[in-house]
CSV table of C-alpha atoms in Angstrom, one decimal:
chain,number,residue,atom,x,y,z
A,94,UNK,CA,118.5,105.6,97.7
A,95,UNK,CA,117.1,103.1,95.6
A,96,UNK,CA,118.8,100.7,92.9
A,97,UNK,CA,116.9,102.8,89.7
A,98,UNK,CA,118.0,99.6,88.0
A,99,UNK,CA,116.1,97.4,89.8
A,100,UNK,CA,113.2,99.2,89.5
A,101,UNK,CA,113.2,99.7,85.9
A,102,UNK,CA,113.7,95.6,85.7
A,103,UNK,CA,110.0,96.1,86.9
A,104,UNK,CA,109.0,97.1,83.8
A,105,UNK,CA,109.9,94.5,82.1
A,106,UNK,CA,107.8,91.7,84.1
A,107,UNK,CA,105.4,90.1,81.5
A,108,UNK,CA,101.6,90.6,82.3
A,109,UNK,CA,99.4,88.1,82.4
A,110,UNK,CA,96.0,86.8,82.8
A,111,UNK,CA,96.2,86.4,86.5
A,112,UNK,CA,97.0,90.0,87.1
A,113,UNK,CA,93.9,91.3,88.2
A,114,UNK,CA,92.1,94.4,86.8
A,115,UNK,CA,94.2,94.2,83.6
A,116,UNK,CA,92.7,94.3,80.5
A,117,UNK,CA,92.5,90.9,78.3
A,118,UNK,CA,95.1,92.8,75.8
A,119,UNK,CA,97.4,93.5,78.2
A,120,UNK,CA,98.3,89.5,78.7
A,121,UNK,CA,102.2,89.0,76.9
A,122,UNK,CA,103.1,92.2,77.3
A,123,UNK,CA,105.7,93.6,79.2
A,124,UNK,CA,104.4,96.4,81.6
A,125,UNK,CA,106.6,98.6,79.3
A,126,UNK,CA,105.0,97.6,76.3
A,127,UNK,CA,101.5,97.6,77.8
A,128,UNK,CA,101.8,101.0,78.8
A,129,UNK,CA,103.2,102.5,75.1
A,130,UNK,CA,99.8,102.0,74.1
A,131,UNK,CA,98.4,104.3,75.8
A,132,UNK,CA,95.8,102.6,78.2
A,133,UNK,CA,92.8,104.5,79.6
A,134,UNK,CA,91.4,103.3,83.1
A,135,UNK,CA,88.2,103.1,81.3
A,136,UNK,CA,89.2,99.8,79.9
A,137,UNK,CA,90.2,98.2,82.9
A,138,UNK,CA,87.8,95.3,84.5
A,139,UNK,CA,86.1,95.9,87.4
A,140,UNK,CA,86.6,95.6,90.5
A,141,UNK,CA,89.9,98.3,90.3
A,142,UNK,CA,91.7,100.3,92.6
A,143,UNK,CA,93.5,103.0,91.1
A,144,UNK,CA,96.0,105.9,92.0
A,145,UNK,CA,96.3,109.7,90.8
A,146,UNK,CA,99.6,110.7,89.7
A,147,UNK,CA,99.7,114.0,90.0
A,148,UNK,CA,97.8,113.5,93.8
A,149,UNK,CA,100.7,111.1,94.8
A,150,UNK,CA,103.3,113.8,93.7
A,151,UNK,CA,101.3,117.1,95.6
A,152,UNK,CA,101.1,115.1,98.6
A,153,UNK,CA,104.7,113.6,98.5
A,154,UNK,CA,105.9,117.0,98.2
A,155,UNK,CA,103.2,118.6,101.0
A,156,UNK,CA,104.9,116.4,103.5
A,157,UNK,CA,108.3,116.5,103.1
A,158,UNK,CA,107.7,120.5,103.0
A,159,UNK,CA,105.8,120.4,105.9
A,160,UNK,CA,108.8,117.9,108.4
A,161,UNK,CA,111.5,120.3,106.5
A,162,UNK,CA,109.7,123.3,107.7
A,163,UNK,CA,109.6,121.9,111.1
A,164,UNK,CA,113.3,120.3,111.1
A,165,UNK,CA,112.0,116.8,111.3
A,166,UNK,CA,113.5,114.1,109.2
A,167,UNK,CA,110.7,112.0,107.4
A,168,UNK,CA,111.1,108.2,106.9
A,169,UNK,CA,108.1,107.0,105.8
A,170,UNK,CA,106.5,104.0,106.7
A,171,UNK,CA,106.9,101.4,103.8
A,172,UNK,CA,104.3,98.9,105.2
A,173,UNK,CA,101.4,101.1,103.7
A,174,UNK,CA,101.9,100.1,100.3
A,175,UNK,CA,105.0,98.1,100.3
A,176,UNK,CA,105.9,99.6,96.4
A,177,UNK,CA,109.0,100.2,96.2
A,178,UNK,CA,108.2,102.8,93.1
A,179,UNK,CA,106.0,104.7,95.6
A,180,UNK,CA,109.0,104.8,98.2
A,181,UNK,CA,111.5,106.2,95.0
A,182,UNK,CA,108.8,109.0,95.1
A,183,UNK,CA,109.1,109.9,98.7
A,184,UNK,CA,112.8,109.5,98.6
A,185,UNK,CA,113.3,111.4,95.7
A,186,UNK,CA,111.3,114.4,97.7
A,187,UNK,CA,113.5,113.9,100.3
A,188,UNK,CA,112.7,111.5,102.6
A,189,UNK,CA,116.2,110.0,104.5
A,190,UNK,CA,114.9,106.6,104.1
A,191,UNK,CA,112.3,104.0,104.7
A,192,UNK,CA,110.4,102.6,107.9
A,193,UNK,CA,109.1,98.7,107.5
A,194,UNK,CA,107.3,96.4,110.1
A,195,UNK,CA,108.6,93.2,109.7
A,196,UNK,CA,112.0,91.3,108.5
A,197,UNK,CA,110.7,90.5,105.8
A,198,UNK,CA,109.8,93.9,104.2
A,199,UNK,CA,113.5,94.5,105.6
A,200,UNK,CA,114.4,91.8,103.3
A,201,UNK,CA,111.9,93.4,100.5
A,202,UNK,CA,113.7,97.0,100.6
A,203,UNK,CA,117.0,95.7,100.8
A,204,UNK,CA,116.3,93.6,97.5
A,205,UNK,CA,115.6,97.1,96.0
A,206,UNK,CA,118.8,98.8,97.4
A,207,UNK,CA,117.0,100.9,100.6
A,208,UNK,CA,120.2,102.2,102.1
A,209,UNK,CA,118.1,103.8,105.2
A,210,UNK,CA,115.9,101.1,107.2
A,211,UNK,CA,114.0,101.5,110.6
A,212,UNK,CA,112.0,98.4,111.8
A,213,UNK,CA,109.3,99.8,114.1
A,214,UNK,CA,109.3,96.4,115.4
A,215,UNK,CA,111.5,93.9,117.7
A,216,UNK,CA,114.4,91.9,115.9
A,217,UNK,CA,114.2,88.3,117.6
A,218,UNK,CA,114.1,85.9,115.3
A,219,UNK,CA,117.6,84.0,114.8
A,220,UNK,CA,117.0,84.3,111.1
A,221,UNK,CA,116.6,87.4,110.7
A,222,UNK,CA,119.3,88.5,112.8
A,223,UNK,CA,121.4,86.3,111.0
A,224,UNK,CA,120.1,88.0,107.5
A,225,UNK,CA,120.5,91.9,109.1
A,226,UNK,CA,124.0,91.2,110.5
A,227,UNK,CA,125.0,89.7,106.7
A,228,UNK,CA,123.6,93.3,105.5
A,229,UNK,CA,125.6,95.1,107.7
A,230,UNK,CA,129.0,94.5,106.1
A,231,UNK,CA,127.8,96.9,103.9
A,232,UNK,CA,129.1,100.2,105.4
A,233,UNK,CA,126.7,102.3,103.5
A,234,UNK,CA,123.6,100.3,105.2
A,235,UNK,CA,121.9,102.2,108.0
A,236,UNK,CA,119.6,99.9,110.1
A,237,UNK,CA,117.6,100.5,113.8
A,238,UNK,CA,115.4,98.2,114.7
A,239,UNK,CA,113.5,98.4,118.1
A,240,UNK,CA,113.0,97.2,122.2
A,241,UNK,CA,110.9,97.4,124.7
A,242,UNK,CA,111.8,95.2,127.3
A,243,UNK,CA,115.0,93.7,128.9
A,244,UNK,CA,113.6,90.3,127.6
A,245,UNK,CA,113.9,92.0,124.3
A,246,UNK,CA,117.8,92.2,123.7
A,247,UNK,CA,118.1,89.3,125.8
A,248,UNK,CA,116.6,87.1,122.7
A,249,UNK,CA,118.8,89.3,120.6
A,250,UNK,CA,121.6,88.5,122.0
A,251,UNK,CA,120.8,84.6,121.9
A,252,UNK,CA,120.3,85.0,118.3
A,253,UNK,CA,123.8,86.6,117.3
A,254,UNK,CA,125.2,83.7,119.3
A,255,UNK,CA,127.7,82.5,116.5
A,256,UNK,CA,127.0,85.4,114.2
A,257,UNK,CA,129.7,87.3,112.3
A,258,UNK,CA,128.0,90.8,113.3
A,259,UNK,CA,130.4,93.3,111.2
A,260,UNK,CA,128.9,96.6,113.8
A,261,UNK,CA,126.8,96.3,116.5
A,262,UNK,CA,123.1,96.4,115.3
A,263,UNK,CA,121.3,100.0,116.1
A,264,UNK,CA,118.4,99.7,118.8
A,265,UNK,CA,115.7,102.2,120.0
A,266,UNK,CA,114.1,102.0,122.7
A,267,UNK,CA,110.6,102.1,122.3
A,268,UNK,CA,107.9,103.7,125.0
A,269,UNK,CA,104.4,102.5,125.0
A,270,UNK,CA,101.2,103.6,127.1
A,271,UNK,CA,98.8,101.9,128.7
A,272,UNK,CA,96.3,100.5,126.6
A,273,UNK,CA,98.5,100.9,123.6
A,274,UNK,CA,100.1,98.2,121.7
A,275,UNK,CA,104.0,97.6,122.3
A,276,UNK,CA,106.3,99.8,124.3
A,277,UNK,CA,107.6,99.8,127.8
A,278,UNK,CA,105.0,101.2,130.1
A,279,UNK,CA,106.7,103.6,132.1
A,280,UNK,CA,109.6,106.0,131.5
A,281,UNK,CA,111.2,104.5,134.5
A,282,UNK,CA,110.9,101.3,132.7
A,283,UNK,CA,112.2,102.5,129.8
A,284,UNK,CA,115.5,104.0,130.8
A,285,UNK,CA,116.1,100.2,132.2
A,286,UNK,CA,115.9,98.9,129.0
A,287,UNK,CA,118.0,101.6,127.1
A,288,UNK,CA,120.7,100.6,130.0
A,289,UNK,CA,120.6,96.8,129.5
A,290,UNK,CA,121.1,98.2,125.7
A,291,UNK,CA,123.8,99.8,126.0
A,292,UNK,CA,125.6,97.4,128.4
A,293,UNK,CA,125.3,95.1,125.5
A,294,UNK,CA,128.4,93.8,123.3
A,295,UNK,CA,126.2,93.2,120.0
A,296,UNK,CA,123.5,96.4,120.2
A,297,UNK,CA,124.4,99.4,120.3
A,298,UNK,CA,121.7,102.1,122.2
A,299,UNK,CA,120.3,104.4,119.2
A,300,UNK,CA,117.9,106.5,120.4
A,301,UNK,CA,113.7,106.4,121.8
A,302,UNK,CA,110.8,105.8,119.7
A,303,UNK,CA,106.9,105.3,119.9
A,304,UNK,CA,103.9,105.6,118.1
A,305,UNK,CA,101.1,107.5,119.3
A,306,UNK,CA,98.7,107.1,117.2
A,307,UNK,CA,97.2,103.5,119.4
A,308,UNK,CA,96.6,106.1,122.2
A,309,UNK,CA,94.1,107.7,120.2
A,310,UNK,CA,91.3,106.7,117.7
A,311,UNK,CA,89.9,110.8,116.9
A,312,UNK,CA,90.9,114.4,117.5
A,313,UNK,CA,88.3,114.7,121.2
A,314,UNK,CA,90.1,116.8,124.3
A,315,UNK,CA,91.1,113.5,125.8
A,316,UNK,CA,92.7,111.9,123.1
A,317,UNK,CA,95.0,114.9,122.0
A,318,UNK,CA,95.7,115.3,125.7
A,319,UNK,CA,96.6,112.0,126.0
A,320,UNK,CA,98.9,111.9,123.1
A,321,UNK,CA,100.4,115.3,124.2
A,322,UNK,CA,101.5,113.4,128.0
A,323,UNK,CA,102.6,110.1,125.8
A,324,UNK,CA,105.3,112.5,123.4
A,325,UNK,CA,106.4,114.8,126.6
A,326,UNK,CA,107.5,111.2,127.9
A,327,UNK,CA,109.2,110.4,125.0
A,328,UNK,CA,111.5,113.2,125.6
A,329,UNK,CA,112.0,112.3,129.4
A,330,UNK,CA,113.2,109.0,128.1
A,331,UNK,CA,115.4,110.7,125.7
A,332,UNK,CA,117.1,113.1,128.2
A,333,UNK,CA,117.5,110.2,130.5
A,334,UNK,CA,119.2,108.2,128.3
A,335,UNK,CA,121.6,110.5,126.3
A,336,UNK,CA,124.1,109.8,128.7
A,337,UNK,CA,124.6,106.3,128.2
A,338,UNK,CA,124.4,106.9,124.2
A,339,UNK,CA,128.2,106.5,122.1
A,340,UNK,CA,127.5,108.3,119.2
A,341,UNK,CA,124.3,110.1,117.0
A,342,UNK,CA,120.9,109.7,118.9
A,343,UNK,CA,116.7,109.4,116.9
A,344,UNK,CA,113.7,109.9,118.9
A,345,UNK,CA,111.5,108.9,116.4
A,346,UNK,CA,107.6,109.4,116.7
A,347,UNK,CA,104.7,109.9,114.1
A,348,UNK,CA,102.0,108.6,112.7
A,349,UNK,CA,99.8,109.9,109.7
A,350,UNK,CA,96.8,111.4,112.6
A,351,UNK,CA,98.6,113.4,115.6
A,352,UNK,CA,101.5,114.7,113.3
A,353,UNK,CA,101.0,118.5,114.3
A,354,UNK,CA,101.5,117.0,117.8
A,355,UNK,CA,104.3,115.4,117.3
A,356,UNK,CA,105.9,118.7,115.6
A,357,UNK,CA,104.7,120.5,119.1
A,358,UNK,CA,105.8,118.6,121.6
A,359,UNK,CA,109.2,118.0,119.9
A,360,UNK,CA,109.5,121.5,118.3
A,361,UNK,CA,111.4,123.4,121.3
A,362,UNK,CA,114.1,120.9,121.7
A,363,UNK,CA,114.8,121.0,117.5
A,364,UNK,CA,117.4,123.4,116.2
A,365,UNK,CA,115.9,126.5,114.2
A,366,UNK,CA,116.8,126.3,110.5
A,367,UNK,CA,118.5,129.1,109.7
A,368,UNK,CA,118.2,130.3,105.8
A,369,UNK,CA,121.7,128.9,104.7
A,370,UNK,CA,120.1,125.2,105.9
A,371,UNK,CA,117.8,125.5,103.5
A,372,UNK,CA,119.6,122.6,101.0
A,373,UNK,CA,119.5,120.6,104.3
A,374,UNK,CA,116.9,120.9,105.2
A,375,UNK,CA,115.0,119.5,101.8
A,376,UNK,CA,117.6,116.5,101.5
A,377,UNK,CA,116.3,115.6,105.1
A,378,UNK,CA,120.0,115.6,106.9
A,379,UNK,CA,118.7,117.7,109.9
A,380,UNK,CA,121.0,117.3,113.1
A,381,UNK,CA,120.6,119.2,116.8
A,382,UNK,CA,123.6,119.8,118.6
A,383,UNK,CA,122.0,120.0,122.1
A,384,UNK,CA,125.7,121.3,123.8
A,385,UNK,CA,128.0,118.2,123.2
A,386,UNK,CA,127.7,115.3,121.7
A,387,UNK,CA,126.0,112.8,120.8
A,388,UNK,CA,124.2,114.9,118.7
A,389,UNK,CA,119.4,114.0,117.9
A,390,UNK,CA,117.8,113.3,114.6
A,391,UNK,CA,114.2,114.2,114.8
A,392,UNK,CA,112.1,111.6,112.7
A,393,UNK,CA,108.8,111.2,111.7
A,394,UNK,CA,107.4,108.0,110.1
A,395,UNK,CA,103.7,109.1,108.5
A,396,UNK,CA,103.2,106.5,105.8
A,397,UNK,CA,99.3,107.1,105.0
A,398,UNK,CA,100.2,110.9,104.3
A,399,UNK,CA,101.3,110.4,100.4
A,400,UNK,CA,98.0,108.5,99.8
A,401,UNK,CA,95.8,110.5,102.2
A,402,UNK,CA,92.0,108.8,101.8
A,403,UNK,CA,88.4,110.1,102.0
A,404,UNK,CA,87.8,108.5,105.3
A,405,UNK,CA,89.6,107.6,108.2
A,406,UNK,CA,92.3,110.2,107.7
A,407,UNK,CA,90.1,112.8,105.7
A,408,UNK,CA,88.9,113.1,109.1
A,409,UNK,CA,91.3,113.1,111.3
A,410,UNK,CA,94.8,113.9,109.8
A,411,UNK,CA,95.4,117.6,110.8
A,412,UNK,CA,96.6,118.7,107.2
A,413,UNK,CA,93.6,117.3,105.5
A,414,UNK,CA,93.2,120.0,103.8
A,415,UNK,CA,96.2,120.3,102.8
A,416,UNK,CA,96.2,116.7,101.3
A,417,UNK,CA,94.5,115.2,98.4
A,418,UNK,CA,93.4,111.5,98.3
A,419,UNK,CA,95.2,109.8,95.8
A,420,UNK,CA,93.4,106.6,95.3
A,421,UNK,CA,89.9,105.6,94.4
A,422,UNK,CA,87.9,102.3,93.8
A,423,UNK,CA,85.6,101.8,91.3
A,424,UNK,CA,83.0,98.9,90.9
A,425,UNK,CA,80.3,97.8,88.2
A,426,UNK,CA,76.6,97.2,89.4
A,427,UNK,CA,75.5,94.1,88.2
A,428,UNK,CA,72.5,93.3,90.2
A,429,UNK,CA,69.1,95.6,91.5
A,430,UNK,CA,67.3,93.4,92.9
A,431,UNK,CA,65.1,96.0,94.6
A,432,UNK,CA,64.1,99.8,95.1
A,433,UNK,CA,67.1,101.8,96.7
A,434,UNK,CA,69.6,99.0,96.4
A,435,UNK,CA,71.9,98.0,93.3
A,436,UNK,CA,75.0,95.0,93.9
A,437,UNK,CA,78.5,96.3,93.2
A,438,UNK,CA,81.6,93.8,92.0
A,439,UNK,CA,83.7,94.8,94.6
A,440,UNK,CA,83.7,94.0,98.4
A,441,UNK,CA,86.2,92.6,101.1
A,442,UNK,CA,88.7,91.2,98.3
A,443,UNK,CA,89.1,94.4,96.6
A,444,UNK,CA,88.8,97.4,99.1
A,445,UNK,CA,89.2,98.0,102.9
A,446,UNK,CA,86.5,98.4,105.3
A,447,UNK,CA,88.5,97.8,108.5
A,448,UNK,CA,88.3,101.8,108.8
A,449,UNK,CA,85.1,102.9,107.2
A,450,UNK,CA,83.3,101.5,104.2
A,451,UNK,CA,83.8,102.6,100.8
A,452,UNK,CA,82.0,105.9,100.0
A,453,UNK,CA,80.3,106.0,96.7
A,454,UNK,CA,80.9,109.7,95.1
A,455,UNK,CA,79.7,108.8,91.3
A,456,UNK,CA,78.6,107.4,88.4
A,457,UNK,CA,81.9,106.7,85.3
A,458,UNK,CA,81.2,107.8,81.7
A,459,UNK,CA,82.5,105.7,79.0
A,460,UNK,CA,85.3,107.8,78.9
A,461,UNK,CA,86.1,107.4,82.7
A,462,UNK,CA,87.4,110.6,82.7
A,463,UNK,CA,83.8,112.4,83.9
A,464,UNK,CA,81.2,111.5,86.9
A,465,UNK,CA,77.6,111.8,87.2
A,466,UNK,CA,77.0,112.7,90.9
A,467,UNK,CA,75.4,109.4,92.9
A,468,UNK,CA,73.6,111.7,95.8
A,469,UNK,CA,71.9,110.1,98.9
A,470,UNK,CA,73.7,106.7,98.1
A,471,UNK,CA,76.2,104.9,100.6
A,472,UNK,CA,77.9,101.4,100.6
A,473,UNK,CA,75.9,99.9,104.1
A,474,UNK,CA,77.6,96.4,103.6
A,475,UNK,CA,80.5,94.1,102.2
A,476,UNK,CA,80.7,90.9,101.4
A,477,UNK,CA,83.8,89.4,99.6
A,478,UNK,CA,83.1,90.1,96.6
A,479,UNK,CA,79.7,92.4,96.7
A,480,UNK,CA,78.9,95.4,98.4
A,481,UNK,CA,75.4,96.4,99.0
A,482,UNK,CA,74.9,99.9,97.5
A,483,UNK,CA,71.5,101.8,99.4
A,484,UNK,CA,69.6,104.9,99.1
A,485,UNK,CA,66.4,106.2,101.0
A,486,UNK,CA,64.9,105.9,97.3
A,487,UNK,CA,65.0,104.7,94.1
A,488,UNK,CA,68.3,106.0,92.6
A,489,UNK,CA,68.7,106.6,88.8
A,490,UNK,CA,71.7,103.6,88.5
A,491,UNK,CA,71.8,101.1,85.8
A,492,UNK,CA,73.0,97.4,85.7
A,493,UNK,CA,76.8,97.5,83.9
A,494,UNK,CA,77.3,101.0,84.8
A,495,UNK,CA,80.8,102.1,87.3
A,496,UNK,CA,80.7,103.8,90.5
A,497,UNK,CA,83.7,105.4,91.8
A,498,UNK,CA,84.3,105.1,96.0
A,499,UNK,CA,86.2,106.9,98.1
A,500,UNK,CA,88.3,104.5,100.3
A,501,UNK,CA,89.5,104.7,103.7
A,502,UNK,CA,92.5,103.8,104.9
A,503,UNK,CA,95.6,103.1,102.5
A,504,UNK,CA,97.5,100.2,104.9
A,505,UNK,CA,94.6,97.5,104.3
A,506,UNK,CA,93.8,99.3,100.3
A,507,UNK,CA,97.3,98.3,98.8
A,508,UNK,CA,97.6,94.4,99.9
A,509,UNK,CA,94.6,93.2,97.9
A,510,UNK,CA,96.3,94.8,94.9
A,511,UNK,CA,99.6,92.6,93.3
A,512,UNK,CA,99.2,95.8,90.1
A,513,UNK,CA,97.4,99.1,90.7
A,514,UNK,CA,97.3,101.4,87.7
A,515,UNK,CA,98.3,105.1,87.7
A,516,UNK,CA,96.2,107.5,85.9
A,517,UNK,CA,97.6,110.6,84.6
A,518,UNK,CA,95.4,112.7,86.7
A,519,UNK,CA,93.6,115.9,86.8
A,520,UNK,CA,90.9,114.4,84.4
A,521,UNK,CA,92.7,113.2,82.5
A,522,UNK,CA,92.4,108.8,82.8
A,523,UNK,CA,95.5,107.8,80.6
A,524,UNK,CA,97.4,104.9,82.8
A,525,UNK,CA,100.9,106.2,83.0
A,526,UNK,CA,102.5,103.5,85.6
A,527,UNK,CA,102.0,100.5,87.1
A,528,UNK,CA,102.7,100.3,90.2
A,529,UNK,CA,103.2,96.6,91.9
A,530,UNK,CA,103.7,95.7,95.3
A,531,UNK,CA,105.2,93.1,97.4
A,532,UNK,CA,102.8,91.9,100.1
């Protein structure tokens, strides 16, 4: 779990004038003291992105229900928002720890006390090994980093040259697909690289992972097929390798689009949960015992689930409607320079637009707490700090006045923010939190 300590030392950070979206007031203050005086979003500046408190909590609790039901562990992927108060959240529903990308959001976590830490990533760099095997003396630290290629844990092994390593470090060996990003590209391939693993004096061979979600961009025939062939593979590595495994095993698959998949494909070979594993089951500790040991910890790693969006995964996550998008941009016009198109505040700097531009829902009142619908209006352009706001004809839209967007997708939302404000939610725009992030 996290250090509560550390976090609450968050609170008492000073704001200032460079933190952006704050209000003028809010400069000297501690984040503490700022928030005691009851802020309302609809003082904030423009551009903002802002999160929904009571949205963050539904959805942290809709997918650590839904893995629990299914007897998969969830360790969320960290990356997405890189805020730590945001990974307390999922934690504290029962998440068994946290997935990161690089060593230095390993670094990040560990700063805040993450006891659980997967790297979806390969461990190389002399540094870092250095840094991980230091971390490891701490018997309470957990840490699986992966490979996908003999090459791989050769450069690990040239970078522990020399290194005190308390326990060997955890590896996974990770399966790919063609056309996908990293992985080996074969199951045959694949069970080489788990061997060379576990013939190794420094690594010891953890378990298979992947991530389907480069094999497939929607939810067509092919794509599902393709990431049902891509997860059955996943378990031929994992039955090839179990032999050569000393000790617990992860197959570890999961994204925030092919989840049901994932839960399909996996499903047979995961124990049922009985009713006395109930308490178990919520905490996340799920085990199989498939005959003798070493015994299989299902995991899945959806980070985008707690945020959810209103594009990208509004249409393609397959518990969409069981999510509810918990953030939300808003942006001042302050240029109409013609019929049918007004100039918002916000563009590349402020919101993402690698997965779908921002979708304009309405119009804030003073109190920020109410809309006016914006109909037949979409965002056709960004610039860095402009989008271009259209509609087939002249919209009722005044110069000064807010429009709320719908974003699309969290991972490239949260890095353009250093402070997001948390409104109380359900219409109500009192900022209860701050959250900040480490990017």
């Amino acid at each position: 779990m996290l250090q509560h300590t550390r976090l609450e030392a968050l609170d008492d950070e000073r704001l200032n004038a460079a933190d952006k979206g704050l209000p003028a007031r809010a400069a000297g203050l501690t984040v503490s003291e700022f928030l005691a005086t009851g802020p309302r979003l609809a003082e904030f500046w423009t551009p903002l992105l802002a999160l929904d408190a009571r949205a963050l909590e539904h959805n942290a609790a809709v997918i650590q229900g839904w893995c629990d039901e299914r007897g998969l562990e969830l360790m969320p992927h960290g990356k997405t928002t890189m805020a730590p108060a945001l990974w307390q959240l999922q934690l504290d529903h029962g998440a068994t720890g946290v997935t990161l990308a690089t060593p230095g959001q390993v670094r990040t976590a560990r700063s805040f006390g993450i006891a659980s830490i997967m790297l979806a990533n390969t461990l190389v760099a002399p540094d870092a090994l250095e840094f991980i095997a230091g971390e490891l003396a701490d018997p309470a630290f957990s840490f699986h980093s992966w490979a996908d290629s003999v090459a791989t844990v050769e450069a690990m092994e040239r970078g522990l040259e020399g290194v005190t390593l308390p326990r060997p470090i955890d590896v996974l060996v990770e399966l790919g697909g063609a056309g996908g990003r990293t992985g080996a590209r074969s199951v045959d391939e694949a069970v080489r690289v788990a061997e060379r693993i576990a013939a190794s004096p420094v690594l010891r061979l953890a378990g298979t992972a992947g991530y389907e979600g480069s094999l497939g961009h929607d939810r067509s025939p092919a794509a599902l097929e393709a990431v049902r062939t891509y997860l059955a593979e996943m378990l031929e590595v994992h039955e090839a390798v179990r032999g050569l495994a000393d000790g617990e095993l992860i197959v570890s698959a999961g994204g925030s689009a092919y989840l049901e998949l994932v839960a399909e494909v996996f499903g047979p070979h995961i124990r049922s949960l009985s009713p006395s594993t109930g308490a178990e089951a919520h905490t996340g500790a799920l085990r199989q015992a498939q005959g003798a040991e070493p015994r299989t910890r299902w995991i899945l790693r959806s980070g985008a689930s707690l945020l959810h969006d209103d594009g990208i995964y509004h249409g393609i996550s397959p518990i969409d409607g069981e999510l509810t998008p918990a953030m939300r941009g808003y942006a001042r016009v302050v240029s109409h320079p013609e019929p049918g198109l007004a100039l918002l505040d916000g563009g590349k700097r402020d919101f993402p637009y690698d997965e779908g531009l921002p979708v304009p829902f309405g119009v804030a009142e003073a109190s920020g707490a109410r809309e006016r619908p914006l109909a037949g209006a979409s965002v056709t352009a960004l610039n860095d700090q402009h989008a271009y706001l259209r509609a087939d004809a002249p919209f009722d839209l005044a110069i000064g006045e807010v429009v709320s967007l719908g974003l699309s997708h969290p991972c490239t939302a949260f890095d353009k923010w250093r402070l997001i404000p948390v409104v109380e939610g359900g219409g109500s725009d009192l900022v209860v939190a701050l959250v900040r992030t480490f990017f």
